PDB file of C-alpha atoms in Angstrom:
ATOM      1  CA  MET A   1      46.490  94.032 -22.410  1.00 51.00           C
ATOM      2  CA  PHE A   2      43.834  93.643 -19.694  1.00 59.00           C
ATOM      3  CA  THR A   3      41.440  90.757 -19.251  1.00 65.00           C
ATOM      4  CA  ALA A   4      37.715  91.495 -19.433  1.00 61.00           C
ATOM      5  CA  ALA A   5      37.512  91.630 -15.623  1.00 65.00           C
ATOM      6  CA  PHE A   6      40.614  93.745 -15.085  1.00 71.00           C
ATOM      7  CA  PRO A   7      40.053  96.602 -14.299  1.00 68.00           C
ATOM      8  CA  PRO A   8      36.481  96.642 -12.959  1.00 69.00           C
ATOM      9  CA  ASP A   9      33.947  97.763 -15.536  1.00 68.00           C
ATOM     10  CA  PHE A  10      33.602 101.534 -15.081  1.00 67.00           C
ATOM     11  CA  SER A  11      32.396 103.364 -18.178  1.00 62.00           C
ATOM     12  CA  ALA A  12      35.068 106.078 -17.975  1.00 64.00           C
ATOM     13  CA  ALA A  13      37.861 103.511 -17.670  1.00 64.00           C
ATOM     14  CA  ARG A  14      36.352 101.468 -20.529  1.00 65.00           C
ATOM     15  CA  ARG A  15      36.220 104.554 -22.766  1.00 65.00           C
ATOM     16  CA  LEU A  16      39.844 105.382 -21.989  1.00 66.00           C
ATOM     17  CA  LEU A  17      41.031 101.854 -22.774  1.00 63.00           C
ATOM     18  CA  ALA A  18      39.055 101.784 -26.035  1.00 62.00           C
ATOM     19  CA  ASN A  19      40.385 105.189 -27.108  1.00 58.00           C
ATOM     20  CA  TRP A  20      43.187 103.956 -29.402  1.00 52.00           C
ATOM     21  CA  TYR A  21      43.152 107.171 -31.432  1.00 51.00           C
ATOM     22  CA  GLY A  22      43.608 109.411 -28.402  1.00 56.00           C
ATOM     23  CA  PRO A  23      46.784 110.703 -26.823  1.00 56.00           C
ATOM     24  CA  THR A  24      49.436 108.182 -25.886  1.00 53.00           C
ATOM     25  CA  CYS A  25      51.189 110.492 -23.454  1.00 60.00           C
ATOM     26  CA  TRP A  26      50.140 113.320 -21.178  1.00 65.00           C
ATOM     27  CA  GLN A  27      52.769 115.648 -19.773  1.00 67.00           C
ATOM     28  CA  LEU A  28      51.878 116.538 -16.203  1.00 72.00           C
ATOM     29  CA  SER A  29      53.523 119.348 -14.322  1.00 67.00           C
ATOM     30  CA  THR A  30      53.593 119.561 -10.569  1.00 68.00           C
ATOM     31  CA  GLY A  31      50.242 120.170  -8.976  1.00 78.00           C
ATOM     32  CA  PRO A  32      47.164 118.326  -7.780  1.00 83.00           C
ATOM     33  CA  GLN A  33      46.829 116.105 -10.885  1.00 83.00           C
ATOM     34  CA  TYR A  34      50.463 115.047 -10.663  1.00 84.00           C
ATOM     35  CA  ALA A  35      50.205 114.352  -6.937  1.00 88.00           C
ATOM     36  CA  THR A  36      47.011 112.310  -7.320  1.00 90.00           C
ATOM     37  CA  LEU A  37      48.262 110.226 -10.237  1.00 90.00           C
ATOM     38  CA  GLY A  38      51.712 109.818  -8.689  1.00 90.00           C
ATOM     39  CA  GLY A  39      50.202 108.616  -5.434  1.00 93.00           C
ATOM     40  CA  LEU A  40      47.945 106.108  -7.158  1.00 93.00           C
ATOM     41  CA  TRP A  41      50.830 104.866  -9.299  1.00 92.00           C
ATOM     42  CA  ALA A  42      53.027 104.443  -6.216  1.00 95.00           C
ATOM     43  CA  GLN A  43      50.289 102.433  -4.450  1.00 96.00           C
ATOM     44  CA  LEU A  44      49.694 100.280  -7.535  1.00 93.00           C
ATOM     45  CA  THR A  45      53.417  99.602  -7.942  1.00 93.00           C
ATOM     46  CA  ALA A  46      53.861  98.797  -4.249  1.00 96.00           C
ATOM     47  CA  GLU A  47      50.956  96.330  -4.284  1.00 94.00           C
ATOM     48  CA  TYR A  48      52.200  94.681  -7.484  1.00 91.00           C
ATOM     49  CA  HIS A  49      55.704  94.205  -6.065  1.00 95.00           C
ATOM     50  CA  ARG A  50      54.617  92.624  -2.780  1.00 95.00           C
ATOM     51  CA  PRO A  51      56.163  89.219  -2.035  1.00 95.00           C
ATOM     52  CA  PRO A  52      54.751  86.391  -4.190  1.00 91.00           C
ATOM     53  CA  GLY A  53      51.299  85.309  -3.092  1.00 91.00           C
ATOM     54  CA  THR A  54      50.615  88.397  -0.970  1.00 95.00           C
ATOM     55  CA  ALA A  55      49.441  90.907  -3.610  1.00 92.00           C
ATOM     56  CA  SER A  56      45.675  91.379  -3.706  1.00 92.00           C
ATOM     57  CA  LEU A  57      44.055  91.176  -7.143  1.00 87.00           C
ATOM     58  CA  GLU A  58      41.126  93.231  -5.898  1.00 88.00           C
ATOM     59  CA  ILE A  59      43.376  96.017  -4.641  1.00 91.00           C
ATOM     60  CA  LEU A  60      45.277  95.983  -7.952  1.00 90.00           C
ATOM     61  CA  GLN A  61      42.005  96.127  -9.898  1.00 87.00           C
ATOM     62  CA  TYR A  62      40.604  99.044  -7.958  1.00 88.00           C
ATOM     63  CA  LEU A  63      43.853 101.001  -7.900  1.00 90.00           C
ATOM     64  CA  LEU A  64      44.148 100.560 -11.668  1.00 87.00           C
ATOM     65  CA  ALA A  65      40.517 101.594 -12.130  1.00 85.00           C
ATOM     66  CA  ALA A  66      41.075 104.700  -9.982  1.00 89.00           C
ATOM     67  CA  LEU A  67      44.199 105.557 -11.963  1.00 87.00           C
ATOM     68  CA  LEU A  68      42.339 105.168 -15.286  1.00 82.00           C
ATOM     69  CA  LEU A  69      39.383 107.208 -14.023  1.00 83.00           C
ATOM     70  CA  HIS A  70      41.712 110.054 -13.033  1.00 84.00           C
ATOM     71  CA  ILE A  71      43.562 109.880 -16.373  1.00 80.00           C
ATOM     72  CA  GLY A  72      40.188 110.000 -18.140  1.00 75.00           C
ATOM     73  CA  ARG A  73      39.470 113.365 -16.483  1.00 77.00           C
ATOM     74  CA  LEU A  74      42.663 114.984 -17.764  1.00 76.00           C
ATOM     75  CA  PRO A  75      42.326 117.560 -20.536  1.00 70.00           C
ATOM     76  CA  ARG A  76      43.144 116.056 -23.923  1.00 60.00           C
ATOM     77  CA  PRO A  77      46.332 117.408 -25.490  1.00 54.00           C
ATOM     78  CA  GLY A  78      45.785 119.081 -28.839  1.00 48.00           C
ATOM     79  CA  GLY A  79      42.013 119.193 -28.424  1.00 43.00           C
ATOM     80  CA  LEU A  80      41.479 115.585 -29.577  1.00 39.00           C
ATOM     81  CA  THR A  81      37.913 114.412 -29.348  1.00 38.00           C
ATOM     82  CA  PRO A  82      36.415 110.966 -29.753  1.00 37.00           C
ATOM     83  CA  GLN A  83      34.425 112.115 -32.782  1.00 35.00           C
ATOM     84  CA  ALA A  84      37.415 113.511 -34.712  1.00 35.00           C
ATOM     85  CA  GLY A  85      36.694 112.877 -38.379  1.00 39.00           C
ATOM     86  CA  GLY A  86      32.909 112.952 -38.092  1.00 43.00           C
ATOM     87  CA  ASP A  87      30.301 110.207 -38.409  1.00 54.00           C
ATOM     88  CA  ALA A  88      32.093 108.259 -41.167  1.00 57.00           C
ATOM     89  CA  TYR A  89      35.210 108.033 -39.038  1.00 57.00           C
ATOM     90  CA  ALA A  90      33.256 107.035 -35.930  1.00 60.00           C
ATOM     91  CA  ARG A  91      31.446 104.273 -37.857  1.00 73.00           C
ATOM     92  CA  PHE A  92      34.688 103.082 -39.444  1.00 75.00           C
ATOM     93  CA  HIS A  93      36.416 103.098 -36.054  1.00 70.00           C
ATOM     94  CA  ALA A  94      33.650 100.983 -34.504  1.00 76.00           C
ATOM     95  CA  GLU A  95      33.743  98.487 -37.376  1.00 80.00           C
ATOM     96  CA  LEU A  96      37.536  98.352 -37.318  1.00 77.00           C
ATOM     97  CA  GLU A  97      37.537  97.647 -33.575  1.00 76.00           C
ATOM     98  CA  ARG A  98      35.019  94.858 -34.124  1.00 80.00           C
ATOM     99  CA  SER A  99      36.767  93.096 -36.993  1.00 82.00           C
ATOM    100  CA  TYR A 100      40.378  94.286 -37.407  1.00 77.00           C
ATOM    101  CA  ALA A 101      41.752  90.771 -36.863  1.00 80.00           C
ATOM    102  CA  THR A 102      39.407  89.293 -39.460  1.00 83.00           C
ATOM    103  CA  THR A 103      39.877  91.709 -42.324  1.00 80.00           C
ATOM    104  CA  ARG A 104      41.773  94.829 -43.179  1.00 72.00           C
ATOM    105  CA  ARG A 105      40.595  95.135 -46.772  1.00 75.00           C
ATOM    106  CA  ALA A 106      39.145  98.516 -47.620  1.00 73.00           C
ATOM    107  CA  GLU A 107      36.557  96.819 -49.856  1.00 79.00           C
ATOM    108  CA  ASP A 108      35.153  94.831 -46.937  1.00 81.00           C
ATOM    109  CA  TYR A 109      34.775  97.903 -44.727  1.00 76.00           C
ATOM    110  CA  ALA A 110      33.361  99.994 -47.592  1.00 80.00           C
ATOM    111  CA  ASP A 111      30.708  97.338 -48.337  1.00 81.00           C
ATOM    112  CA  GLN A 112      29.837  96.957 -44.664  1.00 80.00           C
ATOM    113  CA  LEU A 113      29.541 100.706 -44.020  1.00 79.00           C
ATOM    114  CA  GLY A 114      28.162 101.897 -47.356  1.00 79.00           C
ATOM    115  CA  TYR A 115      31.127 104.146 -48.226  1.00 77.00           C
ATOM    116  CA  SER A 116      33.346 104.180 -51.279  1.00 80.00           C
ATOM    117  CA  VAL A 117      36.624 102.326 -51.184  1.00 74.00           C
ATOM    118  CA  LYS A 118      38.436 105.599 -51.828  1.00 75.00           C
ATOM    119  CA  THR A 119      36.916 107.103 -48.666  1.00 72.00           C
ATOM    120  CA  LEU A 120      38.202 104.277 -46.496  1.00 64.00           C
ATOM    121  CA  THR A 121      41.440 103.309 -48.251  1.00 59.00           C
ATOM    122  CA  ARG A 122      43.570 105.953 -46.555  1.00 59.00           C
ATOM    123  CA  ALA A 123      42.204 105.030 -43.154  1.00 59.00           C
ATOM    124  CA  CYS A 124      42.916 101.315 -43.738  1.00 53.00           C
ATOM    125  CA  GLN A 125      46.445 101.978 -44.960  1.00 53.00           C
ATOM    126  CA  ALA A 126      47.254 104.158 -41.948  1.00 52.00           C
ATOM    127  CA  ASP A 127      45.772 101.637 -39.574  1.00 67.00           C
ATOM    128  CA  ALA A 128      47.159 102.764 -36.241  1.00 72.00           C
ATOM    129  CA  ARG A 129      45.032 100.207 -34.381  1.00 76.00           C
ATOM    130  CA  VAL A 130      46.844  97.254 -35.948  1.00 83.00           C
ATOM    131  CA  ILE A 131      50.259  98.776 -35.228  1.00 87.00           C
ATOM    132  CA  LEU A 132      49.289  99.482 -31.618  1.00 85.00           C
ATOM    133  CA  GLN A 133      48.056  95.928 -31.090  1.00 86.00           C
ATOM    134  CA  ALA A 134      51.147  94.513 -32.826  1.00 91.00           C
ATOM    135  CA  GLN A 135      53.393  96.570 -30.554  1.00 91.00           C
ATOM    136  CA  ARG A 136      51.493  95.405 -27.474  1.00 89.00           C
ATOM    137  CA  LEU A 137      51.719  91.755 -28.488  1.00 91.00           C
ATOM    138  CA  LEU A 138      55.400  91.997 -29.403  1.00 94.00           C
ATOM    139  CA  ALA A 139      56.329  93.727 -26.148  1.00 91.00           C
ATOM    140  CA  HIS A 140      54.100  91.813 -23.739  1.00 90.00           C
ATOM    141  CA  THR A 141      53.848  88.250 -25.061  1.00 91.00           C
ATOM    142  CA  GLY A 142      56.270  85.583 -26.092  1.00 92.00           C
ATOM    143  CA  ASP A 143      54.101  84.565 -29.051  1.00 93.00           C
ATOM    144  CA  PRO A 144      56.047  83.891 -32.248  1.00 95.00           C
ATOM    145  CA  ILE A 145      55.898  86.725 -34.774  1.00 95.00           C
ATOM    146  CA  ALA A 146      54.117  84.436 -37.261  1.00 94.00           C
ATOM    147  CA  THR A 147      51.378  83.799 -34.676  1.00 93.00           C
ATOM    148  CA  ILE A 148      50.992  87.520 -34.025  1.00 93.00           C
ATOM    149  CA  ALA A 149      50.791  88.115 -37.783  1.00 90.00           C
ATOM    150  CA  ARG A 150      47.934  85.605 -38.089  1.00 87.00           C
ATOM    151  CA  GLN A 151      46.125  87.093 -35.050  1.00 87.00           C
ATOM    152  CA  LEU A 152      46.200  90.481 -36.769  1.00 86.00           C
ATOM    153  CA  GLY A 153      44.782  89.164 -40.030  1.00 79.00           C
ATOM    154  CA  PHE A 154      47.929  88.787 -42.137  1.00 82.00           C
ATOM    155  CA  THR A 155      48.042  85.678 -44.311  1.00 79.00           C
ATOM    156  CA  GLU A 156      51.852  85.712 -44.500  1.00 86.00           C
ATOM    157  CA  PRO A 157      54.321  86.682 -41.753  1.00 89.00           C
ATOM    158  CA  THR A 158      56.477  88.449 -44.362  1.00 90.00           C
ATOM    159  CA  ASN A 159      53.543  90.739 -45.226  1.00 87.00           C
ATOM    160  CA  PHE A 160      53.182  91.582 -41.546  1.00 91.00           C
ATOM    161  CA  GLY A 161      56.926  92.209 -41.256  1.00 92.00           C
ATOM    162  CA  ASN A 162      56.890  94.546 -44.249  1.00 89.00           C
ATOM    163  CA  PHE A 163      53.775  96.368 -42.978  1.00 86.00           C
ATOM    164  CA  PHE A 164      55.207  96.766 -39.471  1.00 91.00           C
ATOM    165  CA  THR A 165      58.614  97.940 -40.725  1.00 91.00           C
ATOM    166  CA  ARG A 166      57.009 100.464 -43.117  1.00 84.00           C
ATOM    167  CA  ARG A 167      54.828 101.918 -40.345  1.00 84.00           C
ATOM    168  CA  THR A 168      57.340 101.935 -37.473  1.00 89.00           C
ATOM    169  CA  GLY A 169      60.762 102.063 -39.109  1.00 91.00           C
ATOM    170  CA  THR A 170      61.886  98.882 -37.329  1.00 93.00           C
ATOM    171  CA  SER A 171      61.303  95.177 -37.831  1.00 95.00           C
ATOM    172  CA  PRO A 172      58.989  93.257 -35.469  1.00 96.00           C
ATOM    173  CA  GLY A 173      61.966  91.336 -34.065  1.00 95.00           C
ATOM    174  CA  ASP A 174      63.993  94.477 -33.406  1.00 95.00           C
ATOM    175  CA  PHE A 175      60.964  96.145 -31.811  1.00 94.00           C
ATOM    176  CA  ARG A 176      60.454  93.133 -29.527  1.00 94.00           C
ATOM    177  CA  ASN A 177      64.119  93.085 -28.473  1.00 92.00           C
ATOM    178  CA  THR A 178      64.055  96.796 -27.657  1.00 90.00           C
ATOM    179  CA  HIS A 179      60.689  96.907 -25.855  1.00 86.00           C
ATOM    180  CA  ARG A 180      60.493  93.521 -24.174  1.00 78.00           C
ATOM    181  CA  VAL A 181      58.949  93.837 -20.700  1.00 62.00           C
TER     182      VAL A 181
END
């Protein structure tokens, strides 16, 4: 949900933002990590909620970058690692990130990567990246659901609706109404 220039380009922050398969929630207890992250969050929130025209984009960028850098140093719950699944998974993940909006056909990824369709079919069917992006777009934009469906590579909005409902247990419209920011 960030523009290319927001936050500033720090490799640790970039890795965290690109880590769609990583943890979505860390549970922090009291202690130095909690105090650091809580303090940064409080500063970020205070700057964001300043009177119109007085918030500094640069301060917001650097506070967000600092927050992401600190989150990136946290231990990963459950021992998740970026290379979970080995080389095939890492290559598939990179290709999926590059072209998920263009194609989601297992055959296309198999041809591109030199794997069998069977090897990649399960990964394509359980495509968490598409669901995550769909949820972000539904919650944070006012784009029509049909437009979001096309952005994510669906030829028909009904196919997107069925896919989303199967994966999340709720329709895109219901999800948007519940999670609208």
